[in-house]
């Protein structure tokens, strides 16, 4: 539940895929995944080299499994596990926004330069508190929340196509992981 990279100062209307693409290709400090590893991304991003998204047009969110029963096929099983891991990312934002109330929309609008400083400093303090190993009430609470559904400003956005080299390799990796997860599982086909 730590922040490893933040690119602040982009207008809210900029699509996440465009921001990620820019950072991954233009920012020297961007932390690319180590060889053989990948980042989990949500369905708003294309599956591409080093970025593993869920299966599309398949049940995904934890509350859908809570209401509709356990996974019934390999793609749902993959998505259920992917969603469980992604919920850690969402909980990280949950604890950050809970601890730093200035981040909620009820506070006065500041100029962009001030918001950049506020976001940067609060993320750094968030990581410092997390690394300190001292008991923290906000982290303790959010570690027990199984699923965190973002509110308002994190709504799904229209998919923006991105076609870099390596997509087929990642799609193959996606398939292999899905099949490996299904091995030994009792799925009603």
Short mmCIF file of N, CA and C in Angstrom, two decimals:
data_model
loop_
_atom_site.label_atom_id
_atom_site.label_comp_id
_atom_site.label_asym_id
_atom_site.label_seq_id
_atom_site.Cartn_x
_atom_site.Cartn_y
_atom_site.Cartn_z
N UNK A 1 0.83 -1.19 0.00
CA UNK A 1 0.00 0.00 0.00
C UNK A 1 0.88 1.25 0.00
N UNK A 2 1.76 1.33 -1.00
CA UNK A 2 2.65 2.47 -1.17
C UNK A 2 2.51 3.02 -2.58
N UNK A 3 2.87 4.28 -2.72
CA UNK A 3 2.93 4.88 -4.05
C UNK A 3 4.36 4.70 -4.56
N UNK A 4 4.50 4.23 -5.80
CA UNK A 4 5.84 4.07 -6.36
C UNK A 4 6.15 5.12 -7.42
N UNK A 5 5.11 5.78 -7.92
CA UNK A 5 5.33 6.80 -8.94
C UNK A 5 4.08 7.66 -9.04
N UNK A 6 4.28 8.93 -9.21
CA UNK A 6 3.16 9.84 -9.44
C UNK A 6 3.58 10.87 -10.47
N UNK A 7 2.74 11.07 -11.43
CA UNK A 7 2.94 12.11 -12.43
C UNK A 7 1.84 13.12 -12.20
N UNK A 8 2.15 14.20 -11.52
CA UNK A 8 1.13 15.15 -11.11
C UNK A 8 1.16 16.39 -12.00
N UNK A 9 0.00 17.03 -12.07
CA UNK A 9 -0.11 18.25 -12.84
C UNK A 9 -0.80 18.09 -14.17
N UNK A 10 -1.30 16.88 -14.46
CA UNK A 10 -2.02 16.63 -15.71
C UNK A 10 -3.48 17.01 -15.48
N UNK A 11 -4.08 17.73 -16.40
CA UNK A 11 -5.51 18.08 -16.23
C UNK A 11 -6.37 16.83 -16.05
N UNK A 12 -7.43 16.93 -15.26
CA UNK A 12 -8.31 15.80 -14.97
C UNK A 12 -8.95 15.20 -16.20
N UNK A 13 -9.05 15.95 -17.27
CA UNK A 13 -9.69 15.41 -18.47
C UNK A 13 -8.74 14.58 -19.33
N UNK A 14 -7.46 14.53 -18.98
CA UNK A 14 -6.50 13.72 -19.73
C UNK A 14 -6.79 12.24 -19.45
N UNK A 15 -6.88 11.43 -20.48
CA UNK A 15 -7.18 10.02 -20.30
C UNK A 15 -5.98 9.30 -19.68
N UNK A 16 -6.27 8.39 -18.73
CA UNK A 16 -5.21 7.68 -18.02
C UNK A 16 -4.26 6.95 -18.96
N UNK A 17 -4.78 6.35 -20.03
CA UNK A 17 -3.93 5.63 -20.97
C UNK A 17 -2.93 6.57 -21.64
N UNK A 18 -3.38 7.76 -21.98
CA UNK A 18 -2.47 8.73 -22.60
C UNK A 18 -1.38 9.17 -21.62
N UNK A 19 -1.74 9.37 -20.36
CA UNK A 19 -0.77 9.77 -19.34
C UNK A 19 0.24 8.65 -19.13
N UNK A 20 -0.25 7.41 -18.98
CA UNK A 20 0.65 6.27 -18.79
C UNK A 20 1.59 6.11 -19.99
N UNK A 21 1.05 6.21 -21.17
CA UNK A 21 1.88 6.06 -22.37
C UNK A 21 2.97 7.13 -22.40
N UNK A 22 2.60 8.36 -22.10
CA UNK A 22 3.59 9.44 -22.08
C UNK A 22 4.67 9.16 -21.03
N UNK A 23 4.26 8.82 -19.81
CA UNK A 23 5.24 8.59 -18.74
C UNK A 23 6.15 7.41 -19.07
N UNK A 24 5.57 6.32 -19.57
CA UNK A 24 6.36 5.12 -19.86
C UNK A 24 7.36 5.34 -20.99
N UNK A 25 7.04 6.26 -21.89
CA UNK A 25 7.93 6.46 -23.05
C UNK A 25 8.82 7.70 -22.92
N UNK A 26 8.39 8.70 -22.15
CA UNK A 26 9.12 9.98 -22.12
C UNK A 26 9.77 10.32 -20.80
N UNK A 27 9.32 9.75 -19.70
CA UNK A 27 9.85 10.11 -18.38
C UNK A 27 10.96 9.16 -17.97
N UNK A 28 12.17 9.69 -17.81
CA UNK A 28 13.33 8.86 -17.45
C UNK A 28 13.17 8.20 -16.08
N UNK A 29 12.41 8.83 -15.18
CA UNK A 29 12.27 8.29 -13.83
C UNK A 29 11.13 7.28 -13.69
N UNK A 30 10.43 6.99 -14.79
CA UNK A 30 9.30 6.06 -14.71
C UNK A 30 9.82 4.67 -14.34
N UNK A 31 9.25 4.05 -13.28
CA UNK A 31 9.72 2.73 -12.84
C UNK A 31 9.09 1.58 -13.65
N UNK A 32 9.72 1.20 -14.73
CA UNK A 32 9.20 0.09 -15.53
C UNK A 32 9.29 -1.19 -14.71
N UNK A 33 8.37 -2.13 -14.95
CA UNK A 33 8.42 -3.40 -14.20
C UNK A 33 9.72 -4.15 -14.52
N UNK A 34 10.27 -4.85 -13.54
CA UNK A 34 11.46 -5.68 -13.80
C UNK A 34 11.14 -6.76 -14.83
N UNK A 35 12.15 -7.30 -15.47
CA UNK A 35 11.96 -8.36 -16.46
C UNK A 35 11.17 -9.51 -15.85
N UNK A 36 10.18 -10.00 -16.59
CA UNK A 36 9.36 -11.11 -16.12
C UNK A 36 8.23 -10.70 -15.18
N UNK A 37 8.11 -9.41 -14.87
CA UNK A 37 7.05 -8.91 -14.01
C UNK A 37 6.18 -7.95 -14.82
N UNK A 38 5.04 -7.56 -14.28
CA UNK A 38 4.14 -6.67 -14.99
C UNK A 38 3.29 -5.93 -13.98
N UNK A 39 2.72 -4.83 -14.43
CA UNK A 39 1.80 -4.06 -13.60
C UNK A 39 0.38 -4.50 -13.90
N UNK A 40 -0.45 -4.56 -12.87
CA UNK A 40 -1.87 -4.82 -13.06
C UNK A 40 -2.54 -3.52 -13.44
N UNK A 41 -3.39 -3.57 -14.45
CA UNK A 41 -4.14 -2.39 -14.88
C UNK A 41 -5.61 -2.77 -14.97
N UNK A 42 -6.47 -1.75 -14.90
CA UNK A 42 -7.90 -2.03 -15.01
C UNK A 42 -8.33 -2.05 -16.47
N UNK A 43 -9.62 -2.24 -16.69
CA UNK A 43 -10.11 -2.41 -18.05
C UNK A 43 -10.06 -1.14 -18.88
N UNK A 44 -9.75 -0.02 -18.28
CA UNK A 44 -9.60 1.23 -19.02
C UNK A 44 -8.30 1.28 -19.82
N UNK A 45 -7.41 0.33 -19.57
CA UNK A 45 -6.12 0.28 -20.27
C UNK A 45 -6.08 -0.93 -21.18
N UNK A 46 -5.38 -0.83 -22.28
CA UNK A 46 -5.21 -2.02 -23.12
C UNK A 46 -4.18 -2.96 -22.49
N UNK A 47 -4.35 -4.27 -22.71
CA UNK A 47 -3.31 -5.22 -22.29
C UNK A 47 -2.17 -5.04 -23.28
N UNK A 48 -1.01 -4.76 -22.75
CA UNK A 48 0.16 -4.55 -23.61
C UNK A 48 1.39 -4.98 -22.84
N UNK A 49 2.51 -4.98 -23.49
CA UNK A 49 3.76 -5.43 -22.89
C UNK A 49 3.95 -4.79 -21.52
N UNK A 50 4.13 -5.60 -20.49
CA UNK A 50 4.38 -5.19 -19.11
C UNK A 50 3.13 -4.75 -18.35
N UNK A 51 1.95 -4.78 -18.96
CA UNK A 51 0.72 -4.33 -18.30
C UNK A 51 -0.37 -5.38 -18.49
N UNK A 52 -0.86 -5.94 -17.39
CA UNK A 52 -1.80 -7.04 -17.43
C UNK A 52 -3.17 -6.59 -16.96
N UNK A 53 -4.12 -6.59 -17.87
CA UNK A 53 -5.49 -6.20 -17.54
C UNK A 53 -6.39 -7.41 -17.40
N UNK A 54 -7.63 -7.19 -17.02
CA UNK A 54 -8.59 -8.29 -16.89
C UNK A 54 -9.11 -8.73 -18.26
N UNK A 55 -9.78 -9.87 -18.27
CA UNK A 55 -10.49 -10.29 -19.48
C UNK A 55 -11.68 -9.36 -19.66
N UNK A 56 -11.87 -8.90 -20.86
CA UNK A 56 -12.99 -8.01 -21.15
C UNK A 56 -14.28 -8.81 -21.36
N UNK A 57 -15.40 -8.12 -21.16
CA UNK A 57 -16.73 -8.71 -21.32
C UNK A 57 -16.90 -9.96 -20.46
N UNK A 58 -16.27 -9.94 -19.27
CA UNK A 58 -16.36 -11.04 -18.32
C UNK A 58 -16.52 -10.43 -16.93
N UNK A 59 -17.29 -11.05 -16.08
CA UNK A 59 -17.50 -10.56 -14.72
C UNK A 59 -16.15 -10.22 -14.09
N UNK A 60 -16.08 -9.08 -13.38
CA UNK A 60 -14.79 -8.64 -12.87
C UNK A 60 -14.81 -8.15 -11.42
N UNK A 61 -15.66 -7.20 -11.08
CA UNK A 61 -15.59 -6.55 -9.78
C UNK A 61 -15.99 -7.49 -8.64
N UNK A 62 -15.36 -7.33 -7.48
CA UNK A 62 -15.60 -8.22 -6.35
C UNK A 62 -17.08 -8.28 -5.97
N UNK A 63 -17.76 -7.14 -6.01
CA UNK A 63 -19.18 -7.16 -5.63
C UNK A 63 -20.02 -7.99 -6.61
N UNK A 64 -19.59 -8.11 -7.86
CA UNK A 64 -20.31 -8.97 -8.82
C UNK A 64 -20.19 -10.44 -8.42
N UNK A 65 -19.04 -10.82 -7.86
CA UNK A 65 -18.87 -12.20 -7.40
C UNK A 65 -19.60 -12.41 -6.07
N UNK A 66 -19.64 -11.39 -5.23
CA UNK A 66 -20.37 -11.50 -3.97
C UNK A 66 -21.86 -11.70 -4.22
N UNK A 67 -22.40 -11.02 -5.23
CA UNK A 67 -23.83 -11.13 -5.56
C UNK A 67 -24.12 -12.34 -6.45
N UNK A 68 -23.21 -12.66 -7.36
CA UNK A 68 -23.51 -13.67 -8.38
C UNK A 68 -22.84 -15.00 -8.19
N UNK A 69 -22.21 -15.23 -7.07
CA UNK A 69 -21.58 -16.52 -6.81
C UNK A 69 -20.15 -16.58 -7.29
N UNK A 70 -19.50 -17.71 -7.05
CA UNK A 70 -18.08 -17.86 -7.39
C UNK A 70 -17.86 -17.90 -8.90
N UNK A 71 -16.61 -17.78 -9.33
CA UNK A 71 -16.30 -17.85 -10.76
C UNK A 71 -16.80 -19.15 -11.37
N UNK A 72 -17.31 -19.06 -12.61
CA UNK A 72 -17.85 -20.24 -13.26
C UNK A 72 -17.01 -20.71 -14.45
N UNK A 73 -15.95 -19.97 -14.78
CA UNK A 73 -15.07 -20.39 -15.88
C UNK A 73 -13.69 -19.80 -15.65
N UNK A 74 -12.73 -20.18 -16.49
CA UNK A 74 -11.34 -19.76 -16.28
C UNK A 74 -11.17 -18.25 -16.35
N UNK A 75 -11.88 -17.60 -17.27
CA UNK A 75 -11.75 -16.15 -17.41
C UNK A 75 -12.29 -15.43 -16.18
N UNK A 76 -13.39 -15.91 -15.63
CA UNK A 76 -13.93 -15.31 -14.41
C UNK A 76 -13.00 -15.56 -13.23
N UNK A 77 -12.39 -16.74 -13.17
CA UNK A 77 -11.45 -17.05 -12.09
C UNK A 77 -10.27 -16.07 -12.15
N UNK A 78 -9.71 -15.88 -13.34
CA UNK A 78 -8.61 -14.93 -13.51
C UNK A 78 -9.06 -13.54 -13.07
N UNK A 79 -10.23 -13.09 -13.54
CA UNK A 79 -10.71 -11.75 -13.21
C UNK A 79 -10.96 -11.59 -11.72
N UNK A 80 -11.47 -12.63 -11.06
CA UNK A 80 -11.71 -12.54 -9.62
C UNK A 80 -10.40 -12.32 -8.88
N UNK A 81 -9.37 -13.06 -9.24
CA UNK A 81 -8.07 -12.91 -8.58
C UNK A 81 -7.42 -11.57 -8.95
N UNK A 82 -7.54 -11.17 -10.19
CA UNK A 82 -7.01 -9.88 -10.64
C UNK A 82 -7.69 -8.75 -9.86
N UNK A 83 -9.00 -8.82 -9.73
CA UNK A 83 -9.76 -7.79 -9.01
C UNK A 83 -9.35 -7.74 -7.54
N UNK A 84 -9.11 -8.90 -6.94
CA UNK A 84 -8.66 -8.94 -5.55
C UNK A 84 -7.33 -8.23 -5.37
N UNK A 85 -6.42 -8.43 -6.30
CA UNK A 85 -5.13 -7.75 -6.24
C UNK A 85 -5.27 -6.26 -6.51
N UNK A 86 -6.09 -5.91 -7.49
CA UNK A 86 -6.30 -4.49 -7.80
C UNK A 86 -6.95 -3.75 -6.65
N UNK A 87 -7.72 -4.46 -5.81
CA UNK A 87 -8.36 -3.78 -4.70
C UNK A 87 -7.33 -3.20 -3.73
N UNK A 88 -6.13 -3.78 -3.71
CA UNK A 88 -5.05 -3.22 -2.88
C UNK A 88 -4.69 -1.82 -3.39
N UNK A 89 -4.66 -1.67 -4.70
CA UNK A 89 -4.37 -0.36 -5.29
C UNK A 89 -5.46 0.63 -4.89
N UNK A 90 -6.72 0.21 -5.00
CA UNK A 90 -7.83 1.09 -4.64
C UNK A 90 -7.80 1.43 -3.15
N UNK A 91 -7.46 0.46 -2.31
CA UNK A 91 -7.38 0.73 -0.87
C UNK A 91 -6.24 1.70 -0.56
N UNK A 92 -5.17 1.65 -1.33
CA UNK A 92 -4.08 2.61 -1.13
C UNK A 92 -4.59 4.03 -1.32
N UNK A 93 -5.38 4.22 -2.37
CA UNK A 93 -5.98 5.55 -2.57
C UNK A 93 -7.00 5.86 -1.48
N UNK A 94 -7.71 4.84 -1.01
CA UNK A 94 -8.68 5.04 0.06
C UNK A 94 -8.03 5.55 1.34
N UNK A 95 -6.94 4.92 1.75
CA UNK A 95 -6.26 5.35 2.98
C UNK A 95 -5.63 6.74 2.78
N UNK A 96 -5.11 6.99 1.59
CA UNK A 96 -4.51 8.30 1.30
C UNK A 96 -5.55 9.41 1.40
N UNK A 97 -6.71 9.20 0.78
CA UNK A 97 -7.76 10.22 0.82
C UNK A 97 -8.37 10.35 2.22
N UNK A 98 -8.44 9.24 2.98
CA UNK A 98 -8.98 9.30 4.34
C UNK A 98 -8.03 10.06 5.27
N UNK A 99 -6.76 9.84 5.10
CA UNK A 99 -5.78 10.49 5.97
C UNK A 99 -5.60 11.96 5.62
N UNK A 100 -5.64 12.28 4.37
CA UNK A 100 -5.40 13.66 3.93
C UNK A 100 -6.70 14.23 3.39
N UNK A 101 -7.53 14.71 4.27
CA UNK A 101 -8.86 15.22 3.92
C UNK A 101 -8.81 16.36 2.91
N UNK A 102 -7.68 17.01 2.82
CA UNK A 102 -7.56 18.10 1.84
C UNK A 102 -7.74 17.58 0.42
N UNK A 103 -7.59 16.28 0.23
CA UNK A 103 -7.70 15.68 -1.10
C UNK A 103 -9.15 15.53 -1.56
N UNK A 104 -10.13 15.63 -0.62
CA UNK A 104 -11.50 15.47 -1.10
C UNK A 104 -11.99 16.74 -1.77
N UNK A 105 -13.03 16.61 -2.52
CA UNK A 105 -13.51 17.70 -3.39
C UNK A 105 -14.17 18.85 -2.64
N UNK A 106 -14.37 18.71 -1.34
CA UNK A 106 -15.06 19.74 -0.58
C UNK A 106 -14.14 20.91 -0.23
N UNK A 107 -12.87 20.73 -0.40
CA UNK A 107 -11.93 21.79 -0.05
C UNK A 107 -11.80 22.81 -1.18
N UNK A 108 -11.33 23.99 -0.83
CA UNK A 108 -11.22 25.04 -1.86
C UNK A 108 -10.32 24.59 -3.01
N UNK A 109 -10.64 25.12 -4.14
CA UNK A 109 -9.80 24.82 -5.31
C UNK A 109 -8.54 25.67 -5.21
N UNK A 110 -7.43 25.02 -5.34
CA UNK A 110 -6.15 25.71 -5.34
C UNK A 110 -5.64 25.79 -6.77
N UNK A 111 -4.69 26.65 -6.96
CA UNK A 111 -4.06 26.71 -8.28
C UNK A 111 -3.25 25.43 -8.51
N UNK A 112 -2.98 25.13 -9.77
CA UNK A 112 -2.32 23.88 -10.13
C UNK A 112 -0.98 23.69 -9.41
N UNK A 113 -0.18 24.73 -9.32
CA UNK A 113 1.14 24.60 -8.67
C UNK A 113 0.99 24.16 -7.21
N UNK A 114 -0.01 24.69 -6.53
CA UNK A 114 -0.23 24.31 -5.13
C UNK A 114 -0.73 22.87 -5.04
N UNK A 115 -1.65 22.46 -5.94
CA UNK A 115 -2.14 21.08 -5.93
C UNK A 115 -1.00 20.09 -6.19
N UNK A 116 -0.09 20.42 -7.08
CA UNK A 116 1.05 19.55 -7.35
C UNK A 116 1.85 19.33 -6.07
N UNK A 117 2.08 20.40 -5.33
CA UNK A 117 2.82 20.29 -4.06
C UNK A 117 2.04 19.48 -3.03
N UNK A 118 0.74 19.73 -2.93
CA UNK A 118 -0.08 19.01 -1.95
C UNK A 118 -0.08 17.52 -2.25
N UNK A 119 -0.30 17.15 -3.49
CA UNK A 119 -0.33 15.73 -3.87
C UNK A 119 1.02 15.09 -3.62
N UNK A 120 2.09 15.73 -4.04
CA UNK A 120 3.44 15.18 -3.88
C UNK A 120 3.79 14.99 -2.40
N UNK A 121 3.53 16.00 -1.60
CA UNK A 121 3.88 15.92 -0.18
C UNK A 121 3.03 14.88 0.55
N UNK A 122 1.73 14.85 0.28
CA UNK A 122 0.88 13.88 0.99
C UNK A 122 1.22 12.44 0.58
N UNK A 123 1.60 12.22 -0.67
CA UNK A 123 2.02 10.87 -1.08
C UNK A 123 3.34 10.49 -0.40
N UNK A 124 4.26 11.43 -0.31
CA UNK A 124 5.53 11.16 0.37
C UNK A 124 5.29 10.85 1.86
N UNK A 125 4.43 11.63 2.51
CA UNK A 125 4.11 11.38 3.92
C UNK A 125 3.40 10.04 4.09
N UNK A 126 2.51 9.73 3.17
CA UNK A 126 1.81 8.44 3.17
C UNK A 126 2.84 7.30 3.17
N UNK A 127 3.80 7.36 2.26
CA UNK A 127 4.83 6.31 2.18
C UNK A 127 5.70 6.29 3.43
N UNK A 128 6.03 7.46 3.97
CA UNK A 128 6.86 7.53 5.18
C UNK A 128 6.13 6.84 6.34
N UNK A 129 4.85 7.14 6.50
CA UNK A 129 4.07 6.52 7.59
C UNK A 129 4.01 5.01 7.37
N UNK A 130 3.78 4.59 6.15
CA UNK A 130 3.70 3.16 5.84
C UNK A 130 5.02 2.46 6.13
N UNK A 131 6.12 3.10 5.78
CA UNK A 131 7.44 2.50 5.97
C UNK A 131 7.91 2.52 7.43
N UNK A 132 7.30 3.38 8.26
CA UNK A 132 7.77 3.55 9.63
C UNK A 132 7.48 2.33 10.51
N UNK A 133 6.61 1.45 10.06
CA UNK A 133 6.24 0.23 10.79
C UNK A 133 5.50 0.51 12.10
N UNK A 134 5.09 1.75 12.34
CA UNK A 134 4.28 2.07 13.52
C UNK A 134 2.82 1.82 13.18
N UNK A 135 2.07 1.42 14.19
CA UNK A 135 0.64 1.19 14.00
C UNK A 135 -0.03 2.50 13.58
N UNK A 136 -0.82 2.44 12.53
CA UNK A 136 -1.53 3.62 12.05
C UNK A 136 -2.98 3.24 11.86
N UNK A 137 -3.88 3.99 12.46
CA UNK A 137 -5.31 3.66 12.44
C UNK A 137 -5.88 3.62 11.02
N UNK A 138 -5.46 4.54 10.15
CA UNK A 138 -5.99 4.55 8.79
C UNK A 138 -5.53 3.34 7.99
N UNK A 139 -4.24 3.01 8.08
CA UNK A 139 -3.75 1.84 7.36
C UNK A 139 -4.39 0.57 7.90
N UNK A 140 -4.53 0.48 9.23
CA UNK A 140 -5.15 -0.70 9.84
C UNK A 140 -6.58 -0.88 9.34
N UNK A 141 -7.32 0.21 9.28
CA UNK A 141 -8.70 0.11 8.80
C UNK A 141 -8.75 -0.34 7.34
N UNK A 142 -7.99 0.29 6.46
CA UNK A 142 -8.09 0.00 5.03
C UNK A 142 -7.49 -1.34 4.66
N UNK A 143 -6.62 -1.91 5.51
CA UNK A 143 -6.10 -3.24 5.24
C UNK A 143 -7.18 -4.31 5.41
N UNK A 144 -8.23 -3.99 6.18
CA UNK A 144 -9.28 -4.97 6.43
C UNK A 144 -10.44 -4.85 5.45
N UNK A 145 -10.48 -3.79 4.67
CA UNK A 145 -11.55 -3.60 3.70
C UNK A 145 -11.26 -4.46 2.48
N UNK A 146 -12.14 -5.44 2.19
CA UNK A 146 -11.85 -6.36 1.06
C UNK A 146 -11.91 -5.66 -0.28
N UNK A 147 -12.92 -4.83 -0.45
CA UNK A 147 -13.02 -4.14 -1.74
C UNK A 147 -13.34 -2.68 -1.48
N UNK A 148 -12.72 -1.85 -2.25
CA UNK A 148 -12.94 -0.41 -2.16
C UNK A 148 -13.43 0.04 -3.51
N UNK A 149 -14.60 0.60 -3.55
CA UNK A 149 -15.13 1.11 -4.80
C UNK A 149 -14.91 2.61 -4.83
N UNK A 150 -14.14 3.10 -5.79
CA UNK A 150 -13.88 4.53 -5.87
C UNK A 150 -15.17 5.31 -6.10
N UNK A 151 -15.17 6.54 -5.68
CA UNK A 151 -16.36 7.37 -5.80
C UNK A 151 -16.10 8.52 -6.75
N UNK A 152 -17.02 8.75 -7.66
CA UNK A 152 -17.05 9.97 -8.45
C UNK A 152 -15.93 10.19 -9.42
N UNK A 153 -14.75 10.58 -8.91
CA UNK A 153 -13.70 11.04 -9.81
C UNK A 153 -12.91 9.90 -10.46
N UNK A 154 -13.18 8.66 -10.12
CA UNK A 154 -12.43 7.54 -10.70
C UNK A 154 -13.31 6.68 -11.59
N UNK A 155 -14.26 7.25 -12.27
CA UNK A 155 -15.19 6.49 -13.08
C UNK A 155 -14.49 5.93 -14.31
N UNK A 156 -15.01 4.80 -14.79
CA UNK A 156 -14.45 4.19 -15.99
C UNK A 156 -14.52 5.17 -17.15
N UNK A 157 -13.46 5.21 -17.94
CA UNK A 157 -13.41 6.11 -19.07
C UNK A 157 -13.41 5.30 -20.35
N UNK A 158 -13.74 5.96 -21.43
CA UNK A 158 -13.75 5.31 -22.73
C UNK A 158 -12.34 4.80 -23.06
N UNK A 159 -12.27 3.62 -23.64
CA UNK A 159 -10.99 3.02 -24.00
C UNK A 159 -10.32 3.81 -25.12
N UNK A 160 -9.02 4.09 -24.93
CA UNK A 160 -8.23 4.75 -25.95
C UNK A 160 -7.25 3.72 -26.51
N UNK A 161 -7.35 3.39 -27.79
CA UNK A 161 -6.46 2.36 -28.32
C UNK A 161 -5.00 2.78 -28.30
N UNK A 162 -4.15 1.83 -28.01
CA UNK A 162 -2.71 2.03 -28.00
C UNK A 162 -2.09 0.79 -28.61
N UNK A 163 -1.28 0.95 -29.62
CA UNK A 163 -0.79 -0.22 -30.34
C UNK A 163 0.74 -0.25 -30.35
N UNK A 164 1.38 -0.63 -29.24
CA UNK A 164 2.82 -0.77 -29.24
C UNK A 164 3.23 -2.19 -29.61
N UNK A 165 4.51 -2.42 -29.82
CA UNK A 165 5.00 -3.78 -30.06
C UNK A 165 4.87 -4.55 -28.75
N UNK A 166 4.65 -5.84 -28.83
CA UNK A 166 4.63 -6.67 -27.64
C UNK A 166 3.25 -7.02 -27.13
N UNK A 167 2.20 -6.49 -27.71
CA UNK A 167 0.85 -6.80 -27.24
C UNK A 167 0.53 -8.29 -27.35
N UNK A 168 0.93 -8.91 -28.44
CA UNK A 168 0.63 -10.33 -28.63
C UNK A 168 1.35 -11.17 -27.59
N UNK A 169 2.55 -10.75 -27.22
CA UNK A 169 3.30 -11.48 -26.19
C UNK A 169 2.54 -11.41 -24.86
N UNK A 170 2.05 -10.24 -24.52
CA UNK A 170 1.33 -10.08 -23.27
C UNK A 170 -0.01 -10.80 -23.31
N UNK A 171 -0.68 -10.81 -24.44
CA UNK A 171 -1.93 -11.57 -24.57
C UNK A 171 -1.67 -13.06 -24.35
N UNK A 172 -0.56 -13.56 -24.87
CA UNK A 172 -0.19 -14.96 -24.67
C UNK A 172 0.09 -15.23 -23.18
N UNK A 173 0.80 -14.31 -22.53
CA UNK A 173 1.08 -14.42 -21.10
C UNK A 173 -0.24 -14.42 -20.32
N UNK A 174 -1.15 -13.56 -20.71
CA UNK A 174 -2.47 -13.45 -20.09
C UNK A 174 -3.17 -14.81 -20.16
N UNK A 175 -3.17 -15.43 -21.33
CA UNK A 175 -3.80 -16.73 -21.52
C UNK A 175 -3.12 -17.80 -20.65
N UNK A 176 -1.79 -17.82 -20.63
CA UNK A 176 -1.05 -18.82 -19.85
C UNK A 176 -1.35 -18.70 -18.35
N UNK A 177 -1.40 -17.48 -17.85
CA UNK A 177 -1.70 -17.27 -16.44
C UNK A 177 -3.13 -17.73 -16.13
N UNK A 178 -4.06 -17.40 -17.02
CA UNK A 178 -5.45 -17.81 -16.83
C UNK A 178 -5.54 -19.32 -16.75
N UNK A 179 -4.89 -20.02 -17.65
CA UNK A 179 -4.97 -21.49 -17.67
C UNK A 179 -4.27 -22.09 -16.46
N UNK A 180 -3.16 -21.51 -16.04
CA UNK A 180 -2.44 -22.01 -14.86
C UNK A 180 -3.29 -21.84 -13.60
N UNK A 181 -4.00 -20.74 -13.48
CA UNK A 181 -4.88 -20.52 -12.33
C UNK A 181 -5.98 -21.58 -12.29
N UNK A 182 -6.47 -21.94 -13.45
CA UNK A 182 -7.59 -22.88 -13.52
C UNK A 182 -7.18 -24.31 -13.18
N UNK A 183 -5.89 -24.61 -13.33
CA UNK A 183 -5.41 -25.95 -13.04
C UNK A 183 -5.67 -26.27 -11.57
N UNK A 184 -6.34 -27.34 -11.29
CA UNK A 184 -6.61 -27.73 -9.93
C UNK A 184 -7.85 -27.07 -9.32
N UNK A 185 -8.46 -26.14 -10.05
CA UNK A 185 -9.68 -25.50 -9.56
C UNK A 185 -10.89 -26.31 -10.00
N UNK A 186 -11.90 -26.30 -9.20
CA UNK A 186 -13.15 -26.98 -9.56
C UNK A 186 -14.11 -25.95 -10.12
N UNK A 187 -14.07 -25.80 -11.43
CA UNK A 187 -14.94 -24.85 -12.09
C UNK A 187 -16.07 -25.59 -12.80
N UNK A 188 -17.30 -25.10 -12.66
CA UNK A 188 -18.41 -25.72 -13.40
C UNK A 188 -18.40 -25.24 -14.84
N UNK A 189 -17.93 -26.04 -15.75
CA UNK A 189 -17.85 -25.61 -17.16
C UNK A 189 -19.17 -25.70 -17.80
#
